mmCIF file of C-alpha atoms in Angstrom:
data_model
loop_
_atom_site.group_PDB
_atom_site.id
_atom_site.type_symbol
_atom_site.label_atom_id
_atom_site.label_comp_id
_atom_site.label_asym_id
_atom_site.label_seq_id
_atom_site.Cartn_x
_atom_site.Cartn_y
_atom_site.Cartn_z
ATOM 1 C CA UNK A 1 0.000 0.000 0.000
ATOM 2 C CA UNK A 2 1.118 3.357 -0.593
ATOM 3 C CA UNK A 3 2.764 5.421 2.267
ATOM 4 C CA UNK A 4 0.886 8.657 3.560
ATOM 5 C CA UNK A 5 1.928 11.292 5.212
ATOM 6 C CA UNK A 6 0.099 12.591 7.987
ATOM 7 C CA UNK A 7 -0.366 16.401 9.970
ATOM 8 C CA UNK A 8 -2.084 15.843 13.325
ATOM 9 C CA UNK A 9 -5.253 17.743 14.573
ATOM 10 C CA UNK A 10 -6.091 19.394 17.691
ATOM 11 C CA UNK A 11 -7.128 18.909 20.124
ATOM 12 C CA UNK A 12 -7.249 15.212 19.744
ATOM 13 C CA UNK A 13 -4.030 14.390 18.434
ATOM 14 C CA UNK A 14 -5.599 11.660 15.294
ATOM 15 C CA UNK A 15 -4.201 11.707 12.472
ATOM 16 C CA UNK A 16 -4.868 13.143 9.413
ATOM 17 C CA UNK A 17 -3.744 11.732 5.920
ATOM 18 C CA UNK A 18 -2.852 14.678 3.516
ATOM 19 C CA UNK A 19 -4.097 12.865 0.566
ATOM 20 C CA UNK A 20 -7.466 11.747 0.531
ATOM 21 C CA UNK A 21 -10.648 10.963 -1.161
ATOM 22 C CA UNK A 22 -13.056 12.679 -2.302
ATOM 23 C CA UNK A 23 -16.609 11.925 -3.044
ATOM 24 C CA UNK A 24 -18.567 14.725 -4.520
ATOM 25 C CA UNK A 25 -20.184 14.477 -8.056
ATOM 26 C CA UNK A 26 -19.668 10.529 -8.096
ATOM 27 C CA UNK A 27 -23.084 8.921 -9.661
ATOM 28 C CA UNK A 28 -24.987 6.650 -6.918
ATOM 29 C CA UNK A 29 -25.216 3.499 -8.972
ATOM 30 C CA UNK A 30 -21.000 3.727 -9.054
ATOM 31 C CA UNK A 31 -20.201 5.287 -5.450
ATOM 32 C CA UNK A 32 -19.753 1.934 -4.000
ATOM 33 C CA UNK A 33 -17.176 0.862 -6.362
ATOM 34 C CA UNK A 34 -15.796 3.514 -6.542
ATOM 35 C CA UNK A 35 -15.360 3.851 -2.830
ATOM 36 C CA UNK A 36 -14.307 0.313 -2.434
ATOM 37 C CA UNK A 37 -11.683 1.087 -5.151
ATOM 38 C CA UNK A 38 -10.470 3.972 -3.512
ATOM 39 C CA UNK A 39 -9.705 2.198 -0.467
ATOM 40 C CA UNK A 40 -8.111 -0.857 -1.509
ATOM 41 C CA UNK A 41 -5.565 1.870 -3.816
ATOM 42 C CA UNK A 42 -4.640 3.142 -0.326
ATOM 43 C CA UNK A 43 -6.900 5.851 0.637
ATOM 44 C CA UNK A 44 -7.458 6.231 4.656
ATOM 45 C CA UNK A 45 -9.495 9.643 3.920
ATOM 46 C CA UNK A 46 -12.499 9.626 2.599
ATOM 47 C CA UNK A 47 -14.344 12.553 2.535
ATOM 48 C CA UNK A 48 -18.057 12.723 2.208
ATOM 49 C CA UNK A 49 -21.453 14.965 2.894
ATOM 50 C CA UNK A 50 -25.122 14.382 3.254
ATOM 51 C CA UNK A 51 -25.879 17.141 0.279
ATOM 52 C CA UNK A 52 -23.600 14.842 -2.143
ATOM 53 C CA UNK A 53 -26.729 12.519 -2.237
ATOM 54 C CA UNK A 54 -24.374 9.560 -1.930
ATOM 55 C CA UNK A 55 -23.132 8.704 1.354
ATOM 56 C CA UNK A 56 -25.331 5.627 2.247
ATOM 57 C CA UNK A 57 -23.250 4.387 -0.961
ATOM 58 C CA UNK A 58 -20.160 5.632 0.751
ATOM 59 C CA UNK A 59 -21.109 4.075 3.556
ATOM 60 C CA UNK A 60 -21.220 0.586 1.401
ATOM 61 C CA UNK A 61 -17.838 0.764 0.030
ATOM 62 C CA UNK A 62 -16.164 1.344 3.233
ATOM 63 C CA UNK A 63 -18.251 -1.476 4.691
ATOM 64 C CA UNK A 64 -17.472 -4.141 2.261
ATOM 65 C CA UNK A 65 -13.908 -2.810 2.202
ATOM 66 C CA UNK A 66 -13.534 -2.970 6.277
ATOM 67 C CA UNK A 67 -15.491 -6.711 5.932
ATOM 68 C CA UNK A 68 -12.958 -7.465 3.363
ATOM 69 C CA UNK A 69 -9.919 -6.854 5.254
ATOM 70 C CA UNK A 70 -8.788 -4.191 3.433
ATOM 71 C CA UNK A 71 -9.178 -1.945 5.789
ATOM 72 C CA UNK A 72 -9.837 -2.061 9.646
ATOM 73 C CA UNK A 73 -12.522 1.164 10.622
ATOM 74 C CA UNK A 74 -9.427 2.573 12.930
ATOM 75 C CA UNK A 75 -7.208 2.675 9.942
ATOM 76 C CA UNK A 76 -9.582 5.280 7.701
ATOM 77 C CA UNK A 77 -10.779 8.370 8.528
ATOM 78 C CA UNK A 78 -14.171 9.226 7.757
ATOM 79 C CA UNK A 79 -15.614 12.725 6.842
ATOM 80 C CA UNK A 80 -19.284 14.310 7.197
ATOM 81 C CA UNK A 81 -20.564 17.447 6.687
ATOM 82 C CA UNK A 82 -23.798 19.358 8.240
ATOM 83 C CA UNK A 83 -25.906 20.860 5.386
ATOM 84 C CA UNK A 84 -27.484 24.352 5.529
ATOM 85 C CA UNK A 85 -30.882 23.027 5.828
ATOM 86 C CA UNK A 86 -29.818 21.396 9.631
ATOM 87 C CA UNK A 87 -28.170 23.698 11.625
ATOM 88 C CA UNK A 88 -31.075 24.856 13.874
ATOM 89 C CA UNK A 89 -30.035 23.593 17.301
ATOM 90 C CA UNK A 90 -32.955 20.947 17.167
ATOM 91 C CA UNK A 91 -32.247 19.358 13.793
ATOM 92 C CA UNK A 92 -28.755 18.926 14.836
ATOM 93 C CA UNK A 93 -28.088 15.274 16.330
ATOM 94 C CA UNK A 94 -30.800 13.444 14.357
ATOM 95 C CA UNK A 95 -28.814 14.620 10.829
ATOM 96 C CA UNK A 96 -25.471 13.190 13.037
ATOM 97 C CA UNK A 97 -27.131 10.249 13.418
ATOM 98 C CA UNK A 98 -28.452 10.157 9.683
ATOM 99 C CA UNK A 99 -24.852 9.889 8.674
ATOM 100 C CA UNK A 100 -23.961 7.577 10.781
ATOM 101 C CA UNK A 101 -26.759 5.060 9.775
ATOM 102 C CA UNK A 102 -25.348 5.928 6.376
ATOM 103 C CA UNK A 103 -22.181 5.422 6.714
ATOM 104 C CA UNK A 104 -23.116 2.250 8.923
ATOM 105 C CA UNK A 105 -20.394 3.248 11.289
ATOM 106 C CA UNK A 106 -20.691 4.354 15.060
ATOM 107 C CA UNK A 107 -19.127 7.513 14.930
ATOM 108 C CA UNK A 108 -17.159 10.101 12.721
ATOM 109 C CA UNK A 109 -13.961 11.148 12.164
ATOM 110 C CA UNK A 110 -14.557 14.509 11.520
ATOM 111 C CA UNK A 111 -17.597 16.480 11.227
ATOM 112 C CA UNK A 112 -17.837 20.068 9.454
ATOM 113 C CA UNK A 113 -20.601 23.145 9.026
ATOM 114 C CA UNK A 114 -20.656 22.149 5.276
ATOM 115 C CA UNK A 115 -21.351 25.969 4.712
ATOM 116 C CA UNK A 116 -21.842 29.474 7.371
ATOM 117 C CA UNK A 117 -24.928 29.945 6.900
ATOM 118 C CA UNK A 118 -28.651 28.350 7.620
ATOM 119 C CA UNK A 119 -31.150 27.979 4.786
ATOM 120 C CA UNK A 120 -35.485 26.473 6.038
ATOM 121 C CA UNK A 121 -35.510 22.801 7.289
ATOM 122 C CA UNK A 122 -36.517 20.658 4.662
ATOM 123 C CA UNK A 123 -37.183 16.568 5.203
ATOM 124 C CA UNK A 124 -33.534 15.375 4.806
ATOM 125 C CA UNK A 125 -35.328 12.544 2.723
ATOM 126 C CA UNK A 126 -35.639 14.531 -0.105
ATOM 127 C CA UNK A 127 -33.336 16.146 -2.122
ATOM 128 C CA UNK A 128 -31.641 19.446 -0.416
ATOM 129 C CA UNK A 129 -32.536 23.055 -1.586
ATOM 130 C CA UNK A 130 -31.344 25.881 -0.831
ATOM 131 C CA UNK A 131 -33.832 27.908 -2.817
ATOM 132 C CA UNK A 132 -37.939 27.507 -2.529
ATOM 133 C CA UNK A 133 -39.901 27.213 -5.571
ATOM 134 C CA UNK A 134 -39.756 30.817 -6.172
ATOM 135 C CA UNK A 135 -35.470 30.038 -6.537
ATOM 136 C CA UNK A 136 -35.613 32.559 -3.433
ATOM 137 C CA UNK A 137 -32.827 31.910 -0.898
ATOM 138 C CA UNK A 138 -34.668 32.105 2.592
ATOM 139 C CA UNK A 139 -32.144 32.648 5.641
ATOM 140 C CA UNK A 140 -33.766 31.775 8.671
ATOM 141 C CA UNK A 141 -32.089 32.773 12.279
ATOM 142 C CA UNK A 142 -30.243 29.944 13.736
ATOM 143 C CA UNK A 143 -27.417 31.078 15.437
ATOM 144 C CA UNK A 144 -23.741 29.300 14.580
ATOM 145 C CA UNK A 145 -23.298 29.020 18.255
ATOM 146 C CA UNK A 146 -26.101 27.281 19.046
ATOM 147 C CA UNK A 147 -25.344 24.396 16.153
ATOM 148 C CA UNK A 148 -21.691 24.245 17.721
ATOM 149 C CA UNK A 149 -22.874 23.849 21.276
ATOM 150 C CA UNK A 150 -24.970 20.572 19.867
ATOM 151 C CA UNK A 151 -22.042 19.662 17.533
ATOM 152 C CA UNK A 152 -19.535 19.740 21.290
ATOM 153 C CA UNK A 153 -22.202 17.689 22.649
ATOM 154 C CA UNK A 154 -21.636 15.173 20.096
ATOM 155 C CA UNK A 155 -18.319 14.806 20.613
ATOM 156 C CA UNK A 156 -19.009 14.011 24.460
ATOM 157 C CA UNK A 157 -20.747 11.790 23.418
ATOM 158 C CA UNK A 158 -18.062 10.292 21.347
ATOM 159 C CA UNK A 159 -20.292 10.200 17.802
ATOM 160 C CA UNK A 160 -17.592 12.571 16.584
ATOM 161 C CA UNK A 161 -14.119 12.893 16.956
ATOM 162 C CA UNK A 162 -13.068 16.449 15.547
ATOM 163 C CA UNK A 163 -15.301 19.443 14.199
ATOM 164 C CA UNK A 164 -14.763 21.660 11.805
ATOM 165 C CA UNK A 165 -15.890 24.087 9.449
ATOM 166 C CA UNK A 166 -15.914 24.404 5.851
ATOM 167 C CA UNK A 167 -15.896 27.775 3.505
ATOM 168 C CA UNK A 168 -15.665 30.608 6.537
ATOM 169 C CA UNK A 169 -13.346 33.258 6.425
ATOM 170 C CA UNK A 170 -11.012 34.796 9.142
ATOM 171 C CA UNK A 171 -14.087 36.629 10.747
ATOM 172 C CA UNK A 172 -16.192 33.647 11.202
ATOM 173 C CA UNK A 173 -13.929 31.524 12.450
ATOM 174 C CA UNK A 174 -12.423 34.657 14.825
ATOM 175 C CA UNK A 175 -16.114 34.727 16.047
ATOM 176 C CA UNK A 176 -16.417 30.956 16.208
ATOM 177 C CA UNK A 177 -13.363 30.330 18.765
ATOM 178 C CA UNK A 178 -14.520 33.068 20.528
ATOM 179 C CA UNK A 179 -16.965 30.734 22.098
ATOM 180 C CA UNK A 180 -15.983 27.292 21.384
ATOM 181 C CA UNK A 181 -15.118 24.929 24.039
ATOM 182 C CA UNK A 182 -13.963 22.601 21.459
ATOM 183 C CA UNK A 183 -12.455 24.841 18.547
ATOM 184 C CA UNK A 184 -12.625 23.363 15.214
ATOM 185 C CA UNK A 185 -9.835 20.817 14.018
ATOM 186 C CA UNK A 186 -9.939 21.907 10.602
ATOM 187 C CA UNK A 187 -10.673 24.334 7.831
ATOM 188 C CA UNK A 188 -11.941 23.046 4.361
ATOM 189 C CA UNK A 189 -11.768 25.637 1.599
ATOM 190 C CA UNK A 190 -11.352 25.709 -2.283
ATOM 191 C CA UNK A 191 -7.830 26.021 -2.921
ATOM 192 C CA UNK A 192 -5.855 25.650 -5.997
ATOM 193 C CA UNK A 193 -2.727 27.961 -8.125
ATOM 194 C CA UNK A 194 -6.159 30.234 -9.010
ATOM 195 C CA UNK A 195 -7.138 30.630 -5.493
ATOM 196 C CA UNK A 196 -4.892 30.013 -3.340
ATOM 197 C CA UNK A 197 -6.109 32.623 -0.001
ATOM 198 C CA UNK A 198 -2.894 32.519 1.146
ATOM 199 C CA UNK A 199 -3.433 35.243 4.182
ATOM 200 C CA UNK A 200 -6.509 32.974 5.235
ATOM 201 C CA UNK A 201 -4.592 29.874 5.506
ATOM 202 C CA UNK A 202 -1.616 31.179 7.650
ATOM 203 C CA UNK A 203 -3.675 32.972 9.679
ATOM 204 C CA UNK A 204 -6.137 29.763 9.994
ATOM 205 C CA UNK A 205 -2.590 27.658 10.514
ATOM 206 C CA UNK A 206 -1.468 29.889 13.586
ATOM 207 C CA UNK A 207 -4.866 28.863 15.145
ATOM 208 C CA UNK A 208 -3.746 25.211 15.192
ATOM 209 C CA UNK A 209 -6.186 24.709 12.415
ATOM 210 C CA UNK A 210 -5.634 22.388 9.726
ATOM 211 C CA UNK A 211 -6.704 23.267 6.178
ATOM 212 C CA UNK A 212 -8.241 20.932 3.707
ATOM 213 C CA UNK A 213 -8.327 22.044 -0.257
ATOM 214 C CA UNK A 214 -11.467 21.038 -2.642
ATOM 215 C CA UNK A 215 -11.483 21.237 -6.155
ATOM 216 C CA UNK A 216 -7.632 21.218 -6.208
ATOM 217 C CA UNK A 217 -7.421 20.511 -9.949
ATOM 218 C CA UNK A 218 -9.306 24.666 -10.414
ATOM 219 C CA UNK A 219 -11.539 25.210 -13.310
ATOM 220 C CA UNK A 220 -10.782 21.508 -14.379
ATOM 221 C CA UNK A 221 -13.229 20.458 -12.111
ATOM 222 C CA UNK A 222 -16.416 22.331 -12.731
ATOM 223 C CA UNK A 223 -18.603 22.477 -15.674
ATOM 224 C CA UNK A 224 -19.991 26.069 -15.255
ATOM 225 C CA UNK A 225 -17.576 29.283 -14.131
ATOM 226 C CA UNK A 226 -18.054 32.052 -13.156
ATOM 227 C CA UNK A 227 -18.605 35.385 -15.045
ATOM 228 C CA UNK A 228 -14.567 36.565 -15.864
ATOM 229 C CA UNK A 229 -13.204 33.338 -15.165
ATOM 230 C CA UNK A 230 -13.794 32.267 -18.855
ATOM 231 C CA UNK A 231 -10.339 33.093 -20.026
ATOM 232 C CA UNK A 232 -8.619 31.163 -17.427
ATOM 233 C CA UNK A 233 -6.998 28.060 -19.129
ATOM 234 C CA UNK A 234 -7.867 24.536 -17.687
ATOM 235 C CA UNK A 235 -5.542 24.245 -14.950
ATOM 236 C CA UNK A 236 -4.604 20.531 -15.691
ATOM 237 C CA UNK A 237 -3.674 22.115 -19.416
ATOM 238 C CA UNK A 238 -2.156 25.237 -18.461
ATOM 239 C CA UNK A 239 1.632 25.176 -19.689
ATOM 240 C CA UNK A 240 3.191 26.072 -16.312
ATOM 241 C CA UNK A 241 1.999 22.630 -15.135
ATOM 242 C CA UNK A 242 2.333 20.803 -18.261
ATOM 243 C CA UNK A 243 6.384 22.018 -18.489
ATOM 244 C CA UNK A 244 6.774 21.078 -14.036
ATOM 245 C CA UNK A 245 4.990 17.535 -15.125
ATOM 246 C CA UNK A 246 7.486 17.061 -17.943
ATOM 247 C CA UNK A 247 10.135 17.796 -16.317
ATOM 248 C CA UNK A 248 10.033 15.444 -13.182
ATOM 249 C CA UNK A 249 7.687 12.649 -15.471
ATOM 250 C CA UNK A 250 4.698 13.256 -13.643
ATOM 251 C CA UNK A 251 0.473 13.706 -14.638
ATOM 252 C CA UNK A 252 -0.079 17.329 -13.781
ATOM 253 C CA UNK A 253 -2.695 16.223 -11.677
ATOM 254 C CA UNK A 254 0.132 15.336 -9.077
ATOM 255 C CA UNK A 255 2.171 18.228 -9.860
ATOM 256 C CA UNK A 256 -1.368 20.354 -8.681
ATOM 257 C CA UNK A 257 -1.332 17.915 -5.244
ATOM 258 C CA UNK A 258 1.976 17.609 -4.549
ATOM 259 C CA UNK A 259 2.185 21.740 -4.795
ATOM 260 C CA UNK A 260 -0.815 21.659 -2.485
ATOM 261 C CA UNK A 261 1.034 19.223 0.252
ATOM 262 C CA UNK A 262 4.175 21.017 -0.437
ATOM 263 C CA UNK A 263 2.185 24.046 1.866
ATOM 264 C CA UNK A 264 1.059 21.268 4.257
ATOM 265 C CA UNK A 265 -2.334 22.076 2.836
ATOM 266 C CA UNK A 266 -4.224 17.967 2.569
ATOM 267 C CA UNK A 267 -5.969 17.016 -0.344
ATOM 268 C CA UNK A 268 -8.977 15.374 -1.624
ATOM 269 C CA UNK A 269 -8.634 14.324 -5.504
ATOM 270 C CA UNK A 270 -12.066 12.350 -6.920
ATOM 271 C CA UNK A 271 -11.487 9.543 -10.117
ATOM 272 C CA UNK A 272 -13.289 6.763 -10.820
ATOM 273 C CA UNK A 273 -10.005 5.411 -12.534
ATOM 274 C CA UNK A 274 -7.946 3.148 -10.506
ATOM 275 C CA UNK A 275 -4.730 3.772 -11.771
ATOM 276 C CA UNK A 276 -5.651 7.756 -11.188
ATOM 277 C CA UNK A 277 -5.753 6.958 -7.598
ATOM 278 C CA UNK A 278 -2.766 5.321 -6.860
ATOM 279 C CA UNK A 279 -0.929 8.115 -8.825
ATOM 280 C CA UNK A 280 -2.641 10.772 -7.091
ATOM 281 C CA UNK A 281 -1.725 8.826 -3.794
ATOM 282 C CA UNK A 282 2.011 8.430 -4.936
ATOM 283 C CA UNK A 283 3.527 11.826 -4.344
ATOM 284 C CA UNK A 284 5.045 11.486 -1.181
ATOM 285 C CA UNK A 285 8.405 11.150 -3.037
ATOM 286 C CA UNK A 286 7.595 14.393 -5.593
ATOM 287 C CA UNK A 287 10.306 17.222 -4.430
ATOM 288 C CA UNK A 288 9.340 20.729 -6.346
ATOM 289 C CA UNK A 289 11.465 22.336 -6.263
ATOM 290 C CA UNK A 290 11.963 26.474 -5.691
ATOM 291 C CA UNK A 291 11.865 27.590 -9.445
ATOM 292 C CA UNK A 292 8.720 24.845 -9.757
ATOM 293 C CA UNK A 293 6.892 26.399 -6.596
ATOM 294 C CA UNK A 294 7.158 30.073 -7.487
ATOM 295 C CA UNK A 295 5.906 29.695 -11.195
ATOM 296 C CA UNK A 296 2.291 27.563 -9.826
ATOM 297 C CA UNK A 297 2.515 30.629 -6.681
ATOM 298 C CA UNK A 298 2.975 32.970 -9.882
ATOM 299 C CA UNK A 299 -1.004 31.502 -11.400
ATOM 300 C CA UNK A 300 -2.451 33.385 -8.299
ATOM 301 C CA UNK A 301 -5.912 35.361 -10.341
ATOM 302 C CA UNK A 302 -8.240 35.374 -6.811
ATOM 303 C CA UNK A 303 -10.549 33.147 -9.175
ATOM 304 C CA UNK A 304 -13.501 31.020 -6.934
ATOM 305 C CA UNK A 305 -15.024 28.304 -8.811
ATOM 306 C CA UNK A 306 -17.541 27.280 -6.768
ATOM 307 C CA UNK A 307 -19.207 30.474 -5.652
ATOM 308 C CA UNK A 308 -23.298 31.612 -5.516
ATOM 309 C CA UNK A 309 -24.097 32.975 -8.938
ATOM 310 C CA UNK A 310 -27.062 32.467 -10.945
ATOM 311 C CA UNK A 311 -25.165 30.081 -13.614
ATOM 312 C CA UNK A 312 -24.022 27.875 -10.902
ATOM 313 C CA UNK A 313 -26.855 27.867 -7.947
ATOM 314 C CA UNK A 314 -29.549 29.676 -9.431
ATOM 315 C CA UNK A 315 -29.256 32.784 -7.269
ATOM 316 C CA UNK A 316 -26.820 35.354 -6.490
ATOM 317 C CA UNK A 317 -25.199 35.424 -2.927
ATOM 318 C CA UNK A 318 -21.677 36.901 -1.988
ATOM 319 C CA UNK A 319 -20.955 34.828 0.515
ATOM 320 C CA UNK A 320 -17.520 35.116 -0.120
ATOM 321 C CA UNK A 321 -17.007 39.006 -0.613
#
């Protein structure tokens, strides 16, 4: 099996593989395979979320790989997120608990606030909105602290090992450990050469906050951007990375992770191919060096990918600005 580095998370001390899976945007009827796959490449992360759709098929794969002996459940670590539509205080533990029946497991690695703000309940067994049928967003008033305080309570419990959070910014998170008994383990942004927020994750860093990256691969992953981010080459084509994967005989998918682990940032590539997966799993021994490092820094354009605009979510919300 492939060798994995880890960085370790407070306040627990587990550890934390920084290259992972991930699971978004993987059709249902594959996601077991696909999962099963994954692990028995050498993943240990796997990260999921109730809005993917797909988890109780997530939850299948890591089953039959654990039954297998593949894998024993101490050996992976296993990622949920808490979807707008659940963060009133009362909603809380019974969405927990969803995932866990999911996932068929007895508690959770880690366990993030999927997004920073709350959207109306809907019945989690239908698909999640975060518009009505007028494609209104509708904020309702459920306070972050109150969905942390049941979150801490959870990990008392022992359902969940580490929280987190997912897309906030310095001021959020400021507020957040401002009142957290338990502050979050980790960070989970969208971070690529296009965006790569460096001020956000040193500051987040300092905090003894560990920073995931999504969509690591840029542009390359979505199908829709976002109004002037059309001229932006495909990251996976652009010739910075295609001359850095030449040179050391690499896919310039693992030029993109190995860049990202190379700032002790972890990361989360999705493929259904097998032989993607090991490769994306075998960096540990890629060394960029200087030159490489400050032509990807050099790609810097501020560009977010997966931002609230009408072409992508139906509605416009700057979260983000």
């Amino acid at each position: 099996m492939t060798s994995q580095k880890f960085i370790t998370l407070q306040p627990t001390g587990d550890k934390l593989p920084l290259v992972g899976f991930g699971t978004a945007r993987i059709p249902n009827d594959d996601t077991e395979q696909v999962i099963y796959n994954a692990i028995k490449a050498g993943n240990r992360l796997i990260d999921g979320a109730l809005s993917y759709g797909n988890e109780a098929q997530v939850g299948q794969g890591v089953r039959r790989a654990i039954a297998d002996g593949i894998v024993k459940r101490q050996e992976l670590f296993i990622v949920g997120k808490l979807w707008n539509n659940f963060h009133e205080k009362q909603h809380v533990k019974s969405i927990v608990q969803m995932t866990l029946d999911n996932y068929g497991l007895d508690y959770i690695d880690l366990y993030l606030v999927h997004f920073p703000f709350a959207t109306e309940y809907v019945d989690p067994k239908q698909p999640f909105t975060l518009t009505n049928a007028k494609n209104e967003l509708k904020l309702i008033k459920a306070p972050l602290q109150e969905t942390w305080r049941e979150l801490e309570a959870l990990v008392d419990a022992g359902l969940i090992r580490n929280i987190g959070i997912s897309n906030f910014n310095v001021q959020l998170t400021l507020d957040l450990l401002s009142y957290s008994r338990i502050p979050p383990s980790v960070l989970e942004i969208e971070h690529h050469p296009y965006l790569q927020q460096r001020r956000l994750v040193q500051w987040i860093r300092s905090q003894g906050i560990q920073v995931i990256a999504y969509a690591s691969f840029g542009n390359a992953v979505f199908e829709a951007v976002p109004p002037g981010t059309e001229h932006l080459e495909n990251l996976m084509k652009h010739p910075v990375i295609v001359d850095i994967a030449k040179k050391h005989q690499l896919n310039t998918g693992q030029v993109l992770l190995a860049w990202a682990v190379n700032h002790q940032v972890v990361v989360i590539p999705k493929t259904v191919n097998v032989e993607r997966m090991k490769s994306n799993l075998d960096i540990d021994h890629i060394k960029l060096d200087d030159d490489d490092l400050q032509k990807i820094d050099s790609l810097e354009a501020n560009a977010r990918f997966n931002d609230f605009y009408v072409g992508n979510y139906g509605f416009e919300f700057p979260l983000f600005d």
